Amino acid sequence: MNQASRRLRAIFIAVPSLTMVAVLVLPAIGGLRLSFDHNGAASLHYYREMFRDAMFWRALINNLILPIGSLIVEFAVGLGLALVLTARPKRSRLVEVAAILPFAIPEIVILTLARYLLMPRGYVNAALVAAHLHALPWISPSAWLAMVSVIVVDAWHVTPIVMLMLIAGLETIPPELYEAAALDGAGPIAAFRYVTLPMLTPAIIGALVLRGIDALRIFSTVLVLTGAEGVPVLSTYAYGLWSDSQLPREAMAASMILALLVTIIGIGGLAAARKWAPRQTGLA
Amino acid sequence: MLLAVIWMLWLCGCSPRRTAPGTLTVALAVFPSEADRYAKFTAAFERANHVRVNIIAQSYTDILQAIRVQGGSRQGSLDLVELDLAMLGEARKYASVVDDLITPQARALFPDQAWAAATIDGHIYFVPHRLMWQALIYNRIEVPNPPSTWDELERFARAHPGKFALKTARYEGAICDVMPFVWSAGGSECTPDSPGSIAALTMLARLAPDLSDESAVYREMSVLEAQARGSVWIHFNWPFAMEYLASKGLSPLVDLSAPLPAGPDGRATPLGGGYLAIPVSAPHPELARQFLAWLLTRKTQTELSRELGWYGSVPPPPGSADAEIYSGFTAMQPYVRARPAVDCYADLSNRWQRAIRAVLFDDKAPRQQLNWIMPGGAYPASLEASQARCCASLSR
Amino acid sequence: MGAAANGAGMSALTQRRTRAALEAARWILSALAIIAALVPLYLLVKQSITPELETFAWPPKWYPHHLTPAHFETIFAVGELRGALIRSIGVGVGSAAAATILGAMLAYAMARGPSGRKIGFAAVSGTRLLPMISVAIPLGIALAMLDLYDQPSAIGLAIVHCAIAVPTAALTLYAAFAAIAPEIEEAAWLDGASPLRIFLSVDLPMARGAIAAAFVLCFILSWDEFGFALLLQQTNRTLPPLLYYYTTFGNVGPASALAVLMMIPAVIVVIALGPVLRGSTLATGTR
C-alpha cells in the first residue's frame, strides 16, 4: 500500500499547492520585482516617490490603528454574544440567526448599507436629530470619528465569525468544572474569571491570530465607506495609485509594504498560536 | 452532474458572445438610467444593420484600464470605448486611426478645438461623442442668488459653512474644479509658479475652512448625491449632473445651473467630454466603424442631443424646460478652455492634485506647494516653452 | 480553585443581584444583536421599493409612503444585470467545483500523513498572508498576457477565486477525512484496490456531507468576493463590483434593489446550513 499511496499523497499535495502558488504567490513575486524596476534598472525610485507622499504615511498608521480597533470591538461583542448563546442549554434560535446574519450578508451589501446609515444625511443622523441631538460627521474624511465608524462597520461584518470560534471554545469546557466551582460557592462572575477565561484563552488566541491577519488587509470597508482618500489604508492607497493616478509601479510598491507588514505580523502571530493554541488554528 | 451542466451553460452563455458577429459592445461612462436611454437611441442603428448593441456602463478610468490591458491581448471584448478628454494622449497607444471616417461634413459637427484634441501626430484617433464643460450647480431653494464672482463665493462659503463643496478627491476631477480658479486668475497648469496660479490657490486657502468636510473625497457622483440630499448647496459639475437631478425629480424644482464665479481675469471652465475610440483589440472593428459613421451625421447628432440631453454642440431650444435647467452651461460656452495636451499630462496632473490637497486640507502654503509642482526658477514666458520645461522637469 | 472560597463568603443576596444583572445584560445584548441585524435590513428593503425622493428627503422617511417596482425594473432592464448575474453564478459554481476538488485532494493528503499535514497547513496559512491588492495588480498584468483578463466569461476571476477558496475547502474537508477509520481503507486495499480507487470509492462517498458544505462555502466566498472582482473584471463585472458602481454613482434605489437580490442566496444558505457552517468557518476564520 505504502509506495503507491505515498505517491498519491504527494500528487494530492502538489497539485493544489502549486495551483495556489501559481495564482497567488507568483504574481506577488512578480509585483515585488516590478516595484524595484525603474526603466530596466534595479532602483528604489518608486519607494522613494511613495515615501515622499504624506498620504502614504497616513495610510501606514491607519493600517495599524484600524485593525487593532476592529479586533477589540469584534472580540468584546463576539465574546458577549458567545456567552449569551451558550448560557442556556437550549439556545434562542432567533438570537442565533440574528447574530450570524451580518456575516451571511455579502460584505459589499453590508458596506452599502452602512454608507446609507452613516452619510451626513443618513438614517443615524436622522435618528439623532429626531431625538433632539446633534448630527455627527460619521464618515467625514480624516476625522477621528470616521476611524471609529470604519472600525465598528468592519467589526459588524466579522463579529459573527469571532463569536462562532469562541462558542466552539466554550463548548469544549467540561461542565464538571462549573459544577465544581458552584459547589465551592463561586458566583457567575468568579466562575467566568477562574473557569471560563483560562479555559477559553487558547481559543481566543487562535481567533485573534486568524482575525488579526485578515484585519490587516482591510480594503473594501474603507473604500466604500469613506472613499480611497478619506481614511486611507495601504490597500486603498495602492488602489488609488493604480486606478486614479495611473501609477501601477508605485501602487505595487505600496502593496508590497502591506505584504511585508502582514507577513511580519502574521508569522509572529502564527508562531504565538503554534505555541499557545495549536489545535484552534490547525497548527498542531 | 448538475454542476457540469451549469458550468457548460455558463461557458456557452458567456464565451460565444465575445465572437458573435452581430454584436457591437460599447463601453460608456454613463450612469444606469442613461445607459438605458442610450440603448433606446441606438435602436435605429440596430434595426438598420440587423445587429445588437450591447452597452456597458463604467467609469472612465476603468474603461482606460480595461483597454490598456486588452490592448496587450490578441482580441478584447470591447468594440467601442468612451474615454475622457484628459486620457486621450495616454489612450492613443490602444486606439485605431479613424482618419478616413472624418468627412468634411463630419468635421463640421464639432468645433475645431474638439478635433484638435483628438488629433495626435496628424492622425485622428478619437471621435467627439459628447462635449461638455463645468458650471455651478445650486440649490435654488436655499440659494436664490448663486454667487457669480470670487468675492460672492467667499461670502457665501463664510455664511454657510459646509454647504460649498469642491470635488477634490485625489483624481483628475480635482484639476477640473481648481483650474477654473487658476485660469480666471491668469495662471495655468504649466506655470504653477506664476502670480495667477498663486492667487488662485491663495483664494482656495481662504475658502478651505468653510468648505464641506467631504470635499477631500468627493467625486462627480458622490458630490452630486450630496447635492440631491441637500447636504451640499453649491458645487461645480458637468451637464450630466442636471440629467441626474432631473431624473430624481429634483431639477428644475430644487436644483439649477449657473455660470462659474468670475475671478480677476474673467471666467473659465475646463473642456471635457467623452470621445469614442475603436480599441486595437476590438473584435468587430468594421461594425464599430459603421457605428461611428452613423453617429457622425447631423441627423444622428440632433437625435442624440434631444434623446439624452447632451447639448455639447446643439444648445437646448430656447424656452424649453431644458433651456432653464442647462442655462448655466449655455452661458459658460464662450469660456471653455482645454487642458494642455502634453505627453507628461498624467504626471503633471498628479502633482497638481497633491499640491491642491496640501493647500486645502493640510494648511500648507500655496506658494511653496506650487513651486514643488515644477521645481526650478521663474517660469518661461511662452506657453510652448513652459510646456517643454514642464515635461523636462517632471521626467527627472 | 482558591477564589471559590472567596465566592462562598458572598451573601446569597449579592449573588442573586449579580445573576439579575447578568440576566439583564443577556437580554440587552440579545436585543442589540437582533436590532443590529434587522433594522438596517429593513431600511435596505424599504429603499429598494420606495421612490428615491423618500430617501433623499431630510429627514429621510422611516417607512414607505409610496411603493414602486421601478428600481427592480431598472436593474433588470439595464442589460448588465443579467450578464453580471450569470457571471457571478458561473464564477461561483466553476471556482467552487474546482476548489472543492483541489481542496479534497489537499485535505486527504493532510489527513493521511504527518508530513502532508505540515506541508498542507503551511500552504494554507502561507497563501492567507498575501494581501489581495499585492496579488491583484500584478496578476491583472499576467492574466492580460494570457488573454484571460476581464473576459466576458470571467474565467480569470474564476481561477483566482478557485485559488483563494482551496484553503477553505481543504480545512472544511480535513476533519471529515480524518474521521474515516483507517481500517475501512485497509479493507479496500486488501481487496486489491489502488490508492486512487480507494480515495474515489471509499473516502469521497463517506465525506459526502462535508463535500457539499465545502462546495457551498466556496460558492459563497466567490459570490461575496469584491476586491479581486473590482480589479480584474473592469467592464465584464460580477455582482459585487456592479453594486459598488450603483452605490458610488448615487443610484440609491437600484443599488438597494441589487443589494436585496444579492443577499437572498447567501442568507438562505447560511440559515439552512447553520450547523455545518459553524464548524467550517471556525477552521478558516476569514471573511
PDB file of N, CA, C and O in Angstrom, chain B residues 165-221:
ATOM      1  N   ALA B 165     -19.031  72.771  -1.787  1.00  0.00           N
ATOM      2  CA  ALA B 165     -18.131  71.625  -1.861  1.00  0.00           C
ATOM      3  C   ALA B 165     -17.331  71.663  -3.147  1.00  0.00           C
ATOM      4  O   ALA B 165     -17.821  72.106  -4.186  1.00  0.00           O
ATOM      5  N   LEU B 166     -16.076  71.254  -3.054  1.00  0.00           N
ATOM      6  CA  LEU B 166     -15.266  71.011  -4.246  1.00  0.00           C
ATOM      7  C   LEU B 166     -15.059  69.513  -4.328  1.00  0.00           C
ATOM      8  O   LEU B 166     -14.971  68.848  -3.301  1.00  0.00           O
ATOM      9  N   LYS B 167     -14.982  68.982  -5.551  1.00  0.00           N
ATOM     10  CA  LYS B 167     -14.669  67.551  -5.650  1.00  0.00           C
ATOM     11  C   LYS B 167     -13.164  67.409  -5.795  1.00  0.00           C
ATOM     12  O   LYS B 167     -12.615  67.491  -6.888  1.00  0.00           O
ATOM     13  N   THR B 168     -12.504  67.285  -4.633  1.00  0.00           N
ATOM     14  CA  THR B 168     -11.056  67.277  -4.632  1.00  0.00           C
ATOM     15  C   THR B 168     -10.506  65.996  -4.037  1.00  0.00           C
ATOM     16  O   THR B 168      -9.523  66.001  -3.311  1.00  0.00           O
ATOM     17  N   ALA B 169     -11.156  64.855  -4.348  1.00  0.00           N
ATOM     18  CA  ALA B 169     -10.504  63.572  -4.107  1.00  0.00           C
ATOM     19  C   ALA B 169      -9.249  63.573  -4.966  1.00  0.00           C
ATOM     20  O   ALA B 169      -9.088  64.424  -5.849  1.00  0.00           O
ATOM     21  N   ARG B 170      -8.344  62.613  -4.705  1.00  0.00           N
ATOM     22  CA  ARG B 170      -7.104  62.653  -5.471  1.00  0.00           C
ATOM     23  C   ARG B 170      -7.340  62.020  -6.842  1.00  0.00           C
ATOM     24  O   ARG B 170      -7.048  60.843  -7.052  1.00  0.00           O
ATOM     25  N   TYR B 171      -7.892  62.788  -7.768  1.00  0.00           N
ATOM     26  CA  TYR B 171      -8.152  62.284  -9.118  1.00  0.00           C
ATOM     27  C   TYR B 171      -8.291  63.472 -10.062  1.00  0.00           C
ATOM     28  O   TYR B 171      -8.256  64.632  -9.628  1.00  0.00           O
ATOM     29  N   GLU B 172      -8.455  63.203 -11.338  1.00  0.00           N
ATOM     30  CA  GLU B 172      -8.466  64.251 -12.349  1.00  0.00           C
ATOM     31  C   GLU B 172      -9.546  65.310 -12.091  1.00  0.00           C
ATOM     32  O   GLU B 172      -9.377  66.484 -12.422  1.00  0.00           O
ATOM     33  N   GLY B 173     -10.652  64.919 -11.478  1.00  0.00           N
ATOM     34  CA  GLY B 173     -11.724  65.870 -11.222  1.00  0.00           C
ATOM     35  C   GLY B 173     -11.283  67.053 -10.380  1.00  0.00           C
ATOM     36  O   GLY B 173     -11.818  68.162 -10.516  1.00  0.00           O
ATOM     37  N   ALA B 174     -10.285  66.844  -9.517  1.00  0.00           N
ATOM     38  CA  ALA B 174      -9.787  67.942  -8.694  1.00  0.00           C
ATOM     39  C   ALA B 174      -9.218  69.041  -9.595  1.00  0.00           C
ATOM     40  O   ALA B 174      -9.390  70.234  -9.320  1.00  0.00           O
ATOM     41  N   ILE B 175      -8.553  68.628 -10.665  1.00  0.00           N
ATOM     42  CA  ILE B 175      -7.991  69.592 -11.622  1.00  0.00           C
ATOM     43  C   ILE B 175      -9.131  70.395 -12.259  1.00  0.00           C
ATOM     44  O   ILE B 175      -9.042  71.616 -12.410  1.00  0.00           O
ATOM     45  N   CYS B 176     -10.210  69.697 -12.613  1.00  0.00           N
ATOM     46  CA  CYS B 176     -11.311  70.374 -13.298  1.00  0.00           C
ATOM     47  C   CYS B 176     -12.012  71.375 -12.383  1.00  0.00           C
ATOM     48  O   CYS B 176     -12.585  72.356 -12.854  1.00  0.00           O
ATOM     49  N   ASP B 177     -11.989  71.140 -11.083  1.00  0.00           N
ATOM     50  CA  ASP B 177     -12.604  72.094 -10.172  1.00  0.00           C
ATOM     51  C   ASP B 177     -11.683  73.266  -9.857  1.00  0.00           C
ATOM     52  O   ASP B 177     -12.145  74.370  -9.594  1.00  0.00           O
ATOM     53  N   VAL B 178     -10.377  73.014  -9.885  1.00  0.00           N
ATOM     54  CA  VAL B 178      -9.437  74.052  -9.455  1.00  0.00           C
ATOM     55  C   VAL B 178      -8.957  74.901 -10.633  1.00  0.00           C
ATOM     56  O   VAL B 178      -8.725  76.099 -10.491  1.00  0.00           O
ATOM     57  N   MET B 179      -8.851  74.305 -11.835  1.00  0.00           N
ATOM     58  CA  MET B 179      -8.354  75.080 -12.975  1.00  0.00           C
ATOM     59  C   MET B 179      -9.217  76.299 -13.299  1.00  0.00           C
ATOM     60  O   MET B 179      -8.679  77.339 -13.687  1.00  0.00           O
ATOM     61  N   PRO B 180     -10.557  76.236 -13.138  1.00  0.00           N
ATOM     62  CA  PRO B 180     -11.319  77.472 -13.353  1.00  0.00           C
ATOM     63  C   PRO B 180     -10.801  78.619 -12.483  1.00  0.00           C
ATOM     64  O   PRO B 180     -10.744  79.763 -12.946  1.00  0.00           O
ATOM     65  N   PHE B 181     -10.403  78.319 -11.246  1.00  0.00           N
ATOM     66  CA  PHE B 181      -9.827  79.365 -10.388  1.00  0.00           C
ATOM     67  C   PHE B 181      -8.491  79.834 -10.954  1.00  0.00           C
ATOM     68  O   PHE B 181      -8.214  81.029 -11.046  1.00  0.00           O
ATOM     69  N   VAL B 182      -7.646  78.855 -11.333  1.00  0.00           N
ATOM     70  CA  VAL B 182      -6.309  79.193 -11.817  1.00  0.00           C
ATOM     71  C   VAL B 182      -6.396  80.012 -13.100  1.00  0.00           C
ATOM     72  O   VAL B 182      -5.775  81.064 -13.229  1.00  0.00           O
ATOM     73  N   TRP B 183      -7.216  79.529 -14.040  1.00  0.00           N
ATOM     74  CA  TRP B 183      -7.317  80.225 -15.330  1.00  0.00           C
ATOM     75  C   TRP B 183      -7.948  81.606 -15.163  1.00  0.00           C
ATOM     76  O   TRP B 183      -7.520  82.567 -15.801  1.00  0.00           O
ATOM     77  N   SER B 184      -8.978  81.700 -14.316  1.00  0.00           N
ATOM     78  CA  SER B 184      -9.634  83.003 -14.225  1.00  0.00           C
ATOM     79  C   SER B 184      -8.839  83.966 -13.349  1.00  0.00           C
ATOM     80  O   SER B 184      -9.274  85.078 -13.074  1.00  0.00           O
ATOM     81  N   ALA B 185      -7.634  83.536 -12.924  1.00  0.00           N
ATOM     82  CA  ALA B 185      -6.716  84.475 -12.283  1.00  0.00           C
ATOM     83  C   ALA B 185      -5.489  84.688 -13.165  1.00  0.00           C
ATOM     84  O   ALA B 185      -4.530  85.340 -12.757  1.00  0.00           O
ATOM     85  N   GLY B 186      -5.486  84.091 -14.372  1.00  0.00           N
ATOM     86  CA  GLY B 186      -4.378  84.285 -15.292  1.00  0.00           C
ATOM     87  C   GLY B 186      -3.266  83.255 -15.183  1.00  0.00           C
ATOM     88  O   GLY B 186      -2.230  83.399 -15.815  1.00  0.00           O
ATOM     89  N   GLY B 187      -3.452  82.224 -14.384  1.00  0.00           N
ATOM     90  CA  GLY B 187      -2.426  81.192 -14.268  1.00  0.00           C
ATOM     91  C   GLY B 187      -2.689  80.053 -15.230  1.00  0.00           C
ATOM     92  O   GLY B 187      -3.620  80.107 -16.029  1.00  0.00           O
ATOM     93  N   SER B 188      -1.845  79.003 -15.183  1.00  0.00           N
ATOM     94  CA  SER B 188      -2.109  77.820 -15.998  1.00  0.00           C
ATOM     95  C   SER B 188      -1.393  76.619 -15.396  1.00  0.00           C
ATOM     96  O   SER B 188      -0.508  76.765 -14.563  1.00  0.00           O
ATOM     97  N   GLU B 189      -1.774  75.420 -15.874  1.00  0.00           N
ATOM     98  CA  GLU B 189      -1.156  74.191 -15.358  1.00  0.00           C
ATOM     99  C   GLU B 189       0.351  74.225 -15.511  1.00  0.00           C
ATOM    100  O   GLU B 189       1.089  73.785 -14.644  1.00  0.00           O
ATOM    101  N   CYS B 190       0.791  74.707 -16.672  1.00  0.00           N
ATOM    102  CA  CYS B 190       2.215  74.632 -16.974  1.00  0.00           C
ATOM    103  C   CYS B 190       3.004  75.771 -16.343  1.00  0.00           C
ATOM    104  O   CYS B 190       4.224  75.801 -16.431  1.00  0.00           O
ATOM    105  N   THR B 191       2.310  76.706 -15.700  1.00  0.00           N
ATOM    106  CA  THR B 191       3.022  77.779 -14.995  1.00  0.00           C
ATOM    107  C   THR B 191       2.543  77.829 -13.551  1.00  0.00           C
ATOM    108  O   THR B 191       1.921  78.796 -13.126  1.00  0.00           O
ATOM    109  N   PRO B 192       2.833  76.768 -12.811  1.00  0.00           N
ATOM    110  CA  PRO B 192       2.330  76.731 -11.438  1.00  0.00           C
ATOM    111  C   PRO B 192       2.901  77.836 -10.553  1.00  0.00           C
ATOM    112  O   PRO B 192       2.289  78.195  -9.551  1.00  0.00           O
ATOM    113  N   ASP B 193       4.083  78.356 -10.948  1.00  0.00           N
ATOM    114  CA  ASP B 193       4.694  79.375 -10.087  1.00  0.00           C
ATOM    115  C   ASP B 193       4.351  80.797 -10.533  1.00  0.00           C
ATOM    116  O   ASP B 193       4.922  81.754 -10.038  1.00  0.00           O
ATOM    117  N   SER B 194       3.386  80.940 -11.456  1.00  0.00           N
ATOM    118  CA  SER B 194       3.015  82.282 -11.925  1.00  0.00           C
ATOM    119  C   SER B 194       2.136  82.974 -10.887  1.00  0.00           C
ATOM    120  O   SER B 194       1.505  82.312 -10.058  1.00  0.00           O
ATOM    121  N   PRO B 195       2.086  84.320 -10.922  1.00  0.00           N
ATOM    122  CA  PRO B 195       1.260  85.046  -9.933  1.00  0.00           C
ATOM    123  C   PRO B 195      -0.206  84.604  -9.988  1.00  0.00           C
ATOM    124  O   PRO B 195      -0.867  84.514  -8.959  1.00  0.00           O
ATOM    125  N   GLY B 196      -0.713  84.323 -11.204  1.00  0.00           N
ATOM    126  CA  GLY B 196      -2.104  83.914 -11.330  1.00  0.00           C
ATOM    127  C   GLY B 196      -2.376  82.611 -10.586  1.00  0.00           C
ATOM    128  O   GLY B 196      -3.350  82.485  -9.842  1.00  0.00           O
ATOM    129  N   SER B 197      -1.494  81.626 -10.766  1.00  0.00           N
ATOM    130  CA  SER B 197      -1.685  80.346 -10.095  1.00  0.00           C
ATOM    131  C   SER B 197      -1.636  80.526  -8.582  1.00  0.00           C
ATOM    132  O   SER B 197      -2.432  79.941  -7.848  1.00  0.00           O
ATOM    133  N   ILE B 198      -0.699  81.379  -8.145  1.00  0.00           N
ATOM    134  CA  ILE B 198      -0.581  81.602  -6.700  1.00  0.00           C
ATOM    135  C   ILE B 198      -1.830  82.289  -6.166  1.00  0.00           C
ATOM    136  O   ILE B 198      -2.371  81.895  -5.118  1.00  0.00           O
ATOM    137  N   ALA B 199      -2.336  83.281  -6.938  1.00  0.00           N
ATOM    138  CA  ALA B 199      -3.553  83.967  -6.494  1.00  0.00           C
ATOM    139  C   ALA B 199      -4.713  82.979  -6.369  1.00  0.00           C
ATOM    140  O   ALA B 199      -5.492  83.026  -5.419  1.00  0.00           O
ATOM    141  N   ALA B 200      -4.804  82.042  -7.321  1.00  0.00           N
ATOM    142  CA  ALA B 200      -5.913  81.085  -7.295  1.00  0.00           C
ATOM    143  C   ALA B 200      -5.830  80.183  -6.072  1.00  0.00           C
ATOM    144  O   ALA B 200      -6.820  79.964  -5.368  1.00  0.00           O
ATOM    145  N   LEU B 201      -4.629  79.656  -5.805  1.00  0.00           N
ATOM    146  CA  LEU B 201      -4.529  78.753  -4.660  1.00  0.00           C
ATOM    147  C   LEU B 201      -4.643  79.506  -3.328  1.00  0.00           C
ATOM    148  O   LEU B 201      -5.085  78.936  -2.334  1.00  0.00           O
ATOM    149  N   THR B 202      -4.274  80.782  -3.345  1.00  0.00           N
ATOM    150  CA  THR B 202      -4.485  81.584  -2.139  1.00  0.00           C
ATOM    151  C   THR B 202      -5.985  81.746  -1.879  1.00  0.00           C
ATOM    152  O   THR B 202      -6.446  81.661  -0.738  1.00  0.00           O
ATOM    153  N   MET B 203      -6.733  81.938  -2.971  1.00  0.00           N
ATOM    154  CA  MET B 203      -8.194  82.008  -2.842  1.00  0.00           C
ATOM    155  C   MET B 203      -8.736  80.699  -2.262  1.00  0.00           C
ATOM    156  O   MET B 203      -9.575  80.697  -1.355  1.00  0.00           O
ATOM    157  N   LEU B 204      -8.224  79.572  -2.756  1.00  0.00           N
ATOM    158  CA  LEU B 204      -8.680  78.275  -2.243  1.00  0.00           C
ATOM    159  C   LEU B 204      -8.372  78.142  -0.758  1.00  0.00           C
ATOM    160  O   LEU B 204      -9.176  77.627   0.016  1.00  0.00           O
ATOM    161  N   ALA B 205      -7.173  78.612  -0.372  1.00  0.00           N
ATOM    162  CA  ALA B 205      -6.797  78.519   1.036  1.00  0.00           C
ATOM    163  C   ALA B 205      -7.781  79.318   1.893  1.00  0.00           C
ATOM    164  O   ALA B 205      -8.088  78.933   3.023  1.00  0.00           O
ATOM    165  N   ARG B 206      -8.284  80.462   1.337  1.00  0.00           N
ATOM    166  CA  ARG B 206      -9.257  81.249   2.096  1.00  0.00           C
ATOM    167  C   ARG B 206     -10.594  80.511   2.199  1.00  0.00           C
ATOM    168  O   ARG B 206     -11.299  80.618   3.186  1.00  0.00           O
ATOM    169  N   LEU B 207     -10.946  79.755   1.134  1.00  0.00           N
ATOM    170  CA  LEU B 207     -12.218  79.032   1.159  1.00  0.00           C
ATOM    171  C   LEU B 207     -12.153  77.789   2.046  1.00  0.00           C
ATOM    172  O   LEU B 207     -13.171  77.323   2.557  1.00  0.00           O
ATOM    173  N   ALA B 208     -10.934  77.250   2.204  1.00  0.00           N
ATOM    174  CA  ALA B 208     -10.774  75.930   2.821  1.00  0.00           C
ATOM    175  C   ALA B 208     -11.520  75.739   4.139  1.00  0.00           C
ATOM    176  O   ALA B 208     -12.192  74.718   4.314  1.00  0.00           O
ATOM    177  N   PRO B 209     -11.423  76.692   5.099  1.00  0.00           N
ATOM    178  CA  PRO B 209     -12.052  76.423   6.399  1.00  0.00           C
ATOM    179  C   PRO B 209     -13.563  76.211   6.308  1.00  0.00           C
ATOM    180  O   PRO B 209     -14.134  75.503   7.136  1.00  0.00           O
ATOM    181  N   ASP B 210     -14.216  76.815   5.316  1.00  0.00           N
ATOM    182  CA  ASP B 210     -15.666  76.723   5.242  1.00  0.00           C
ATOM    183  C   ASP B 210     -16.144  75.711   4.212  1.00  0.00           C
ATOM    184  O   ASP B 210     -17.337  75.536   3.994  1.00  0.00           O
ATOM    185  N   LEU B 211     -15.193  75.038   3.595  1.00  0.00           N
ATOM    186  CA  LEU B 211     -15.530  74.043   2.585  1.00  0.00           C
ATOM    187  C   LEU B 211     -16.185  72.831   3.251  1.00  0.00           C
ATOM    188  O   LEU B 211     -15.879  72.505   4.392  1.00  0.00           O
ATOM    189  N   SER B 212     -17.076  72.172   2.530  1.00  0.00           N
ATOM    190  CA  SER B 212     -17.651  70.934   3.045  1.00  0.00           C
ATOM    191  C   SER B 212     -16.521  69.945   3.372  1.00  0.00           C
ATOM    192  O   SER B 212     -15.595  69.779   2.582  1.00  0.00           O
ATOM    193  N   ASP B 213     -16.616  69.313   4.559  1.00  0.00           N
ATOM    194  CA  ASP B 213     -15.560  68.385   5.002  1.00  0.00           C
ATOM    195  C   ASP B 213     -15.252  67.313   3.971  1.00  0.00           C
ATOM    196  O   ASP B 213     -14.116  66.906   3.795  1.00  0.00           O
ATOM    197  N   GLU B 214     -16.314  66.846   3.335  1.00  0.00           N
ATOM    198  CA  GLU B 214     -16.134  65.692   2.466  1.00  0.00           C
ATOM    199  C   GLU B 214     -15.547  66.042   1.111  1.00  0.00           C
ATOM    200  O   GLU B 214     -15.401  65.167   0.256  1.00  0.00           O
ATOM    201  N   SER B 215     -15.212  67.336   0.915  1.00  0.00           N
ATOM    202  CA  SER B 215     -14.566  67.718  -0.335  1.00  0.00           C
ATOM    203  C   SER B 215     -13.327  66.860  -0.591  1.00  0.00           C
ATOM    204  O   SER B 215     -12.976  66.601  -1.727  1.00  0.00           O
ATOM    205  N   ALA B 216     -12.687  66.411   0.475  1.00  0.00           N
ATOM    206  CA  ALA B 216     -11.460  65.621   0.323  1.00  0.00           C
ATOM    207  C   ALA B 216     -11.716  64.271  -0.332  1.00  0.00           C
ATOM    208  O   ALA B 216     -10.777  63.634  -0.801  1.00  0.00           O
ATOM    209  N   VAL B 217     -12.974  63.825  -0.359  1.00  0.00           N
ATOM    210  CA  VAL B 217     -13.258  62.536  -1.003  1.00  0.00           C
ATOM    211  C   VAL B 217     -14.309  62.645  -2.096  1.00  0.00           C
ATOM    212  O   VAL B 217     -14.611  61.654  -2.755  1.00  0.00           O
ATOM    213  N   TYR B 218     -14.874  63.835  -2.277  1.00  0.00           N
ATOM    214  CA  TYR B 218     -15.945  63.944  -3.269  1.00  0.00           C
ATOM    215  C   TYR B 218     -15.421  63.741  -4.686  1.00  0.00           C
ATOM    216  O   TYR B 218     -14.341  64.196  -5.052  1.00  0.00           O
ATOM    217  N   ARG B 219     -16.209  63.033  -5.465  1.00  0.00           N
ATOM    218  CA  ARG B 219     -16.023  62.914  -6.910  1.00  0.00           C
ATOM    219  C   ARG B 219     -17.332  63.323  -7.558  1.00  0.00           C
ATOM    220  O   ARG B 219     -18.292  63.629  -6.862  1.00  0.00           O
ATOM    221  N   GLU B 220     -17.400  63.303  -8.894  1.00  0.00           N
ATOM    222  CA  GLU B 220     -18.584  63.782  -9.593  1.00  0.00           C
ATOM    223  C   GLU B 220     -19.880  63.270  -8.970  1.00  0.00           C
ATOM    224  O   GLU B 220     -20.776  64.030  -8.647  1.00  0.00           O
ATOM    225  N   MET B 221     -19.972  61.941  -8.840  1.00  0.00           N
ATOM    226  CA  MET B 221     -21.256  61.389  -8.464  1.00  0.00           C
ATOM    227  C   MET B 221     -21.527  61.488  -6.969  1.00  0.00           C
ATOM    228  O   MET B 221     -22.658  61.661  -6.559  1.00  0.00           O
TER     229      MET B 221
END
